[in-house]
């Protein structure tokens, strides 16, 4: 029964649909030997179906790289890193420590500290954000340098314009969060830089589960921050000569490609 429940939960994965288990019906009678006639060996039939279905999932599953029309950079798939010792944890697949225990109060206090308005930036379209390096500094203060790390959980998928990969954030030996990072690129020479941007994007998404910079998703805070620290200015694009309104932090100069 447990295996059937687990299989039901994986019925849909990346666009793959797995058929439901066939219902087993039987008409029970009694033979001269005392064995029920017309009975079906439910246990063996179900086990056979489960085995066949598992093979179906593996053979027919549509990988994310195929869905996006891209390819993977790594030669070995799926990602797996062989441990030196059998006691080591393979973080490419393990969920060890997830939700098992809270961190120390001083760690939680560091993670939940309000952000300084000087650290928060605003994009031209008005989106407020915390630069990626600031997330790393907060993690270093909370867990110490070397007390946390990012581990790849999938291959790097490269499409015509996008690089994406899944990462796990490990802090003090326990899994904290899993997120998929993504980064655009414009030509093949930019793929190495895009892979780093993808990693940074995954880190910022993972940090949301630790509560870092949670106010950046609070509509009330966003409105108050922009009112107190930002301004809107009409600018002209240097190349296209198109005029538009953009957001800037107070005291900042308009930068290229606007003037």
Tab-separated table of C-alpha atoms in Angstrom:
chain	number	residue	atom	x	y	z
A	1	UNK	CA	0.000	0.000	0.000
A	2	UNK	CA	2.830	2.407	0.858
A	3	UNK	CA	4.477	1.813	-2.488
A	4	UNK	CA	1.192	2.475	-4.264
A	5	UNK	CA	0.787	5.797	-2.428
A	6	UNK	CA	4.341	6.820	-3.269
A	7	UNK	CA	3.815	5.923	-6.904
A	8	UNK	CA	0.563	7.875	-6.997
A	9	UNK	CA	2.415	10.955	-5.774
A	10	UNK	CA	4.845	10.669	-8.686
A	11	UNK	CA	2.085	10.207	-11.239
A	12	UNK	CA	2.856	13.585	-12.749
A	13	UNK	CA	6.480	14.617	-13.216
A	14	UNK	CA	7.609	17.044	-15.849
A	15	UNK	CA	4.638	16.426	-18.090
A	16	UNK	CA	4.580	12.633	-17.678
A	17	UNK	CA	1.295	10.974	-16.853
A	18	UNK	CA	1.326	7.511	-15.330
A	19	UNK	CA	-1.777	5.383	-15.550
A	20	UNK	CA	-3.597	4.405	-12.384
A	21	UNK	CA	-3.323	0.942	-10.925
A	22	UNK	CA	-5.899	-1.436	-12.388
A	23	UNK	CA	-8.654	-2.412	-10.052
A	24	UNK	CA	-8.675	-6.107	-9.164
A	25	UNK	CA	-11.991	-7.891	-9.143
A	26	UNK	CA	-12.602	-11.571	-8.518
A	27	UNK	CA	-15.448	-13.979	-8.064
A	28	UNK	CA	-14.712	-16.248	-5.155
A	29	UNK	CA	-15.908	-19.802	-4.967
A	30	UNK	CA	-14.556	-22.925	-3.272
A	31	UNK	CA	-12.855	-25.797	-5.060
A	32	UNK	CA	-12.744	-29.354	-3.864
A	33	UNK	CA	-9.272	-28.723	-2.495
A	34	UNK	CA	-10.549	-25.897	-0.298
A	35	UNK	CA	-8.823	-23.223	-2.357
A	36	UNK	CA	-10.998	-20.264	-3.423
A	37	UNK	CA	-11.825	-20.646	-7.103
A	38	UNK	CA	-11.713	-17.665	-9.441
A	39	UNK	CA	-9.548	-15.793	-6.928
A	40	UNK	CA	-6.778	-13.492	-8.073
A	41	UNK	CA	-3.330	-13.291	-6.555
A	42	UNK	CA	-3.760	-9.616	-5.682
A	43	UNK	CA	-0.346	-9.203	-4.059
A	44	UNK	CA	1.668	-10.612	-6.951
A	45	UNK	CA	-0.436	-8.775	-9.554
A	46	UNK	CA	0.001	-5.455	-7.776
A	47	UNK	CA	3.746	-5.996	-7.376
A	48	UNK	CA	4.034	-6.805	-11.074
A	49	UNK	CA	2.075	-3.672	-11.965
A	50	UNK	CA	4.235	-1.523	-9.693
A	51	UNK	CA	7.421	-2.874	-11.241
A	52	UNK	CA	6.110	-2.298	-14.768
A	53	UNK	CA	4.931	1.199	-13.861
A	54	UNK	CA	8.328	2.075	-12.381
A	55	UNK	CA	9.958	1.038	-15.643
A	56	UNK	CA	7.370	3.082	-17.552
A	57	UNK	CA	8.211	6.193	-15.518
A	58	UNK	CA	11.922	5.821	-16.178
A	59	UNK	CA	11.538	5.048	-19.878
A	60	UNK	CA	8.842	7.584	-20.802
A	61	UNK	CA	9.660	10.485	-18.459
A	62	UNK	CA	10.293	13.648	-20.420
A	63	UNK	CA	13.366	15.368	-19.043
A	64	UNK	CA	13.327	19.107	-18.374
A	65	UNK	CA	16.133	19.663	-20.855
A	66	UNK	CA	14.039	18.062	-23.597
A	67	UNK	CA	10.995	20.089	-22.554
A	68	UNK	CA	12.921	23.356	-22.859
A	69	UNK	CA	14.596	22.248	-26.074
A	70	UNK	CA	18.078	22.518	-24.566
A	71	UNK	CA	21.057	20.339	-23.679
A	72	UNK	CA	23.040	19.557	-20.529
A	73	UNK	CA	26.624	20.695	-19.963
A	74	UNK	CA	27.563	17.722	-17.801
A	75	UNK	CA	28.550	14.406	-19.408
A	76	UNK	CA	27.207	12.218	-16.605
A	77	UNK	CA	23.472	12.257	-15.931
A	78	UNK	CA	21.885	12.451	-13.479
A	79	UNK	CA	24.203	14.408	-11.186
A	80	UNK	CA	25.796	12.237	-8.543
A	81	UNK	CA	28.972	12.702	-6.589
A	82	UNK	CA	30.591	9.582	-5.199
A	83	UNK	CA	31.421	9.970	-1.518
A	84	UNK	CA	34.865	9.124	-0.260
A	85	UNK	CA	33.339	7.382	2.736
A	86	UNK	CA	30.128	5.395	2.876
A	87	UNK	CA	29.127	7.484	5.900
A	88	UNK	CA	29.200	10.725	3.895
A	89	UNK	CA	25.955	12.254	2.652
A	90	UNK	CA	25.266	12.463	-1.078
A	91	UNK	CA	23.707	15.918	-1.094
A	92	UNK	CA	22.830	15.616	-4.782
A	93	UNK	CA	19.908	13.405	-3.727
A	94	UNK	CA	19.683	13.501	0.084
A	95	UNK	CA	17.078	15.402	2.136
A	96	UNK	CA	18.936	14.901	5.400
A	97	UNK	CA	17.938	17.231	8.230
A	98	UNK	CA	15.151	18.994	6.350
A	99	UNK	CA	12.801	20.435	8.980
A	100	UNK	CA	14.369	18.276	11.697
A	101	UNK	CA	15.364	20.995	14.172
A	102	UNK	CA	15.572	24.810	14.371
A	103	UNK	CA	18.891	26.634	14.351
A	104	UNK	CA	20.250	28.345	17.457
A	105	UNK	CA	18.542	31.554	18.533
A	106	UNK	CA	21.571	33.695	17.683
A	107	UNK	CA	21.566	32.259	14.166
A	108	UNK	CA	17.861	32.958	13.754
A	109	UNK	CA	18.322	36.486	15.094
A	110	UNK	CA	21.003	37.165	12.484
A	111	UNK	CA	18.857	35.775	9.676
A	112	UNK	CA	15.788	37.794	10.649
A	113	UNK	CA	17.516	41.161	11.084
A	114	UNK	CA	15.749	43.974	9.201
A	115	UNK	CA	17.576	45.031	6.059
A	116	UNK	CA	19.299	48.395	5.921
A	117	UNK	CA	17.798	50.767	3.372
A	118	UNK	CA	21.346	51.368	2.105
A	119	UNK	CA	21.628	47.695	1.120
A	120	UNK	CA	18.353	47.511	-0.805
A	121	UNK	CA	18.464	48.415	-4.493
A	122	UNK	CA	15.748	49.223	-7.017
A	123	UNK	CA	15.627	48.219	-10.681
A	124	UNK	CA	14.531	50.676	-13.393
A	125	UNK	CA	11.117	48.985	-13.515
A	126	UNK	CA	10.624	49.605	-9.778
A	127	UNK	CA	11.418	46.110	-8.488
A	128	UNK	CA	13.264	46.276	-5.149
A	129	UNK	CA	15.889	43.630	-4.415
A	130	UNK	CA	18.897	42.721	-2.294
A	131	UNK	CA	22.152	42.186	-4.236
A	132	UNK	CA	23.352	38.586	-4.242
A	133	UNK	CA	26.587	39.346	-2.375
A	134	UNK	CA	24.554	40.693	0.564
A	135	UNK	CA	22.855	37.287	0.938
A	136	UNK	CA	26.277	35.660	1.185
A	137	UNK	CA	27.378	38.132	3.852
A	138	UNK	CA	24.269	37.420	5.921
A	139	UNK	CA	24.850	33.658	5.633
A	140	UNK	CA	28.484	34.109	6.669
A	141	UNK	CA	27.451	36.129	9.719
A	142	UNK	CA	24.787	33.603	10.709
A	143	UNK	CA	26.566	30.304	10.041
A	144	UNK	CA	30.195	31.318	9.656
A	145	UNK	CA	32.327	31.058	6.535
A	146	UNK	CA	32.370	27.372	5.630
A	147	UNK	CA	29.242	26.652	7.651
A	148	UNK	CA	26.988	26.675	4.613
A	149	UNK	CA	27.146	25.756	0.933
A	150	UNK	CA	25.241	25.243	-2.308
A	151	UNK	CA	25.047	21.777	-3.867
A	152	UNK	CA	23.854	21.048	-7.431
A	153	UNK	CA	20.760	18.833	-7.541
A	154	UNK	CA	20.493	18.537	-11.323
A	155	UNK	CA	22.464	18.941	-14.511
A	156	UNK	CA	22.975	22.381	-16.035
A	157	UNK	CA	20.426	22.863	-18.814
A	158	UNK	CA	21.327	25.273	-21.593
A	159	UNK	CA	18.752	26.489	-24.114
A	160	UNK	CA	19.106	29.057	-26.883
A	161	UNK	CA	18.770	31.935	-24.403
A	162	UNK	CA	18.683	30.470	-20.887
A	163	UNK	CA	20.814	28.550	-18.387
A	164	UNK	CA	19.049	26.775	-15.515
A	165	UNK	CA	20.074	24.389	-12.738
A	166	UNK	CA	18.647	23.192	-9.419
A	167	UNK	CA	20.628	23.763	-6.207
A	168	UNK	CA	20.252	22.844	-2.547
A	169	UNK	CA	21.299	25.112	0.330
A	170	UNK	CA	23.039	23.210	3.145
A	171	UNK	CA	23.606	24.955	6.500
A	172	UNK	CA	25.397	23.355	9.449
A	173	UNK	CA	25.018	19.911	7.925
A	174	UNK	CA	21.300	19.981	7.190
A	175	UNK	CA	19.270	20.659	4.087
A	176	UNK	CA	17.486	24.003	4.243
A	177	UNK	CA	15.995	24.608	0.818
A	178	UNK	CA	15.993	23.530	-2.835
A	179	UNK	CA	15.468	26.022	-5.653
A	180	UNK	CA	16.072	26.249	-9.376
A	181	UNK	CA	18.203	29.117	-10.608
A	182	UNK	CA	18.059	30.675	-14.052
A	183	UNK	CA	20.021	33.215	-16.041
A	184	UNK	CA	19.686	34.637	-19.552
A	185	UNK	CA	22.628	34.901	-21.940
A	186	UNK	CA	23.054	36.404	-25.415
A	187	UNK	CA	25.846	34.396	-27.065
A	188	UNK	CA	27.801	31.204	-26.423
A	189	UNK	CA	30.757	33.043	-24.913
A	190	UNK	CA	28.433	34.200	-22.134
A	191	UNK	CA	27.458	30.703	-20.976
A	192	UNK	CA	30.186	30.416	-18.267
A	193	UNK	CA	29.112	33.744	-16.767
A	194	UNK	CA	25.470	32.696	-17.038
A	195	UNK	CA	26.153	29.516	-15.052
A	196	UNK	CA	27.470	31.650	-12.193
A	197	UNK	CA	24.466	33.943	-12.439
A	198	UNK	CA	22.219	30.889	-12.340
A	199	UNK	CA	23.904	29.729	-9.123
A	200	UNK	CA	23.496	33.155	-7.530
A	201	UNK	CA	19.829	33.254	-8.524
A	202	UNK	CA	19.251	29.857	-6.891
A	203	UNK	CA	20.999	31.064	-3.719
A	204	UNK	CA	18.724	34.093	-3.397
A	205	UNK	CA	15.648	31.915	-3.877
A	206	UNK	CA	16.851	29.405	-1.279
A	207	UNK	CA	17.450	32.195	1.234
A	208	UNK	CA	13.745	33.043	1.170
A	209	UNK	CA	13.132	29.865	3.184
A	210	UNK	CA	15.474	31.208	5.873
A	211	UNK	CA	13.521	34.456	6.046
A	212	UNK	CA	16.390	36.594	4.777
A	213	UNK	CA	15.027	39.858	3.408
A	214	UNK	CA	11.437	38.723	3.830
A	215	UNK	CA	10.283	42.352	3.809
A	216	UNK	CA	11.170	42.532	0.113
A	217	UNK	CA	8.008	40.511	-0.573
A	218	UNK	CA	5.833	42.662	1.708
A	219	UNK	CA	3.717	45.089	-0.390
A	220	UNK	CA	3.390	47.559	2.502
A	221	UNK	CA	7.161	47.681	3.049
A	222	UNK	CA	7.831	48.050	-0.676
A	223	UNK	CA	5.527	51.059	-0.985
A	224	UNK	CA	7.001	52.744	2.085
A	225	UNK	CA	10.589	52.067	0.984
A	226	UNK	CA	10.066	53.440	-2.512
A	227	UNK	CA	8.284	56.509	-1.152
A	228	UNK	CA	11.103	57.277	1.277
A	229	UNK	CA	14.164	56.220	-0.719
A	230	UNK	CA	13.354	56.257	-4.444
A	231	UNK	CA	12.283	58.648	-7.184
A	232	UNK	CA	10.896	58.323	-10.709
A	233	UNK	CA	12.607	60.168	-13.544
A	234	UNK	CA	11.933	60.617	-17.240
A	235	UNK	CA	14.959	59.495	-19.249
A	236	UNK	CA	15.928	58.970	-22.878
A	237	UNK	CA	17.532	55.833	-24.256
A	238	UNK	CA	20.881	56.744	-25.816
A	239	UNK	CA	20.499	54.429	-28.823
A	240	UNK	CA	16.771	54.240	-29.534
A	241	UNK	CA	15.995	57.804	-28.369
A	242	UNK	CA	12.851	56.476	-26.711
A	243	UNK	CA	11.732	58.256	-23.564
A	244	UNK	CA	10.430	56.432	-20.520
A	245	UNK	CA	10.088	56.743	-16.776
A	246	UNK	CA	12.462	54.737	-14.570
A	247	UNK	CA	13.039	54.293	-10.843
A	248	UNK	CA	16.221	55.404	-9.075
A	249	UNK	CA	17.370	55.611	-5.488
A	250	UNK	CA	17.523	59.185	-4.255
A	251	UNK	CA	20.905	60.766	-4.893
A	252	UNK	CA	21.794	58.381	-7.743
A	253	UNK	CA	22.723	59.601	-11.213
A	254	UNK	CA	21.081	58.285	-14.376
A	255	UNK	CA	23.393	55.697	-15.927
A	256	UNK	CA	23.961	54.293	-19.414
A	257	UNK	CA	22.052	53.396	-21.576
A	258	UNK	CA	19.832	56.243	-20.357
A	259	UNK	CA	20.477	59.948	-20.074
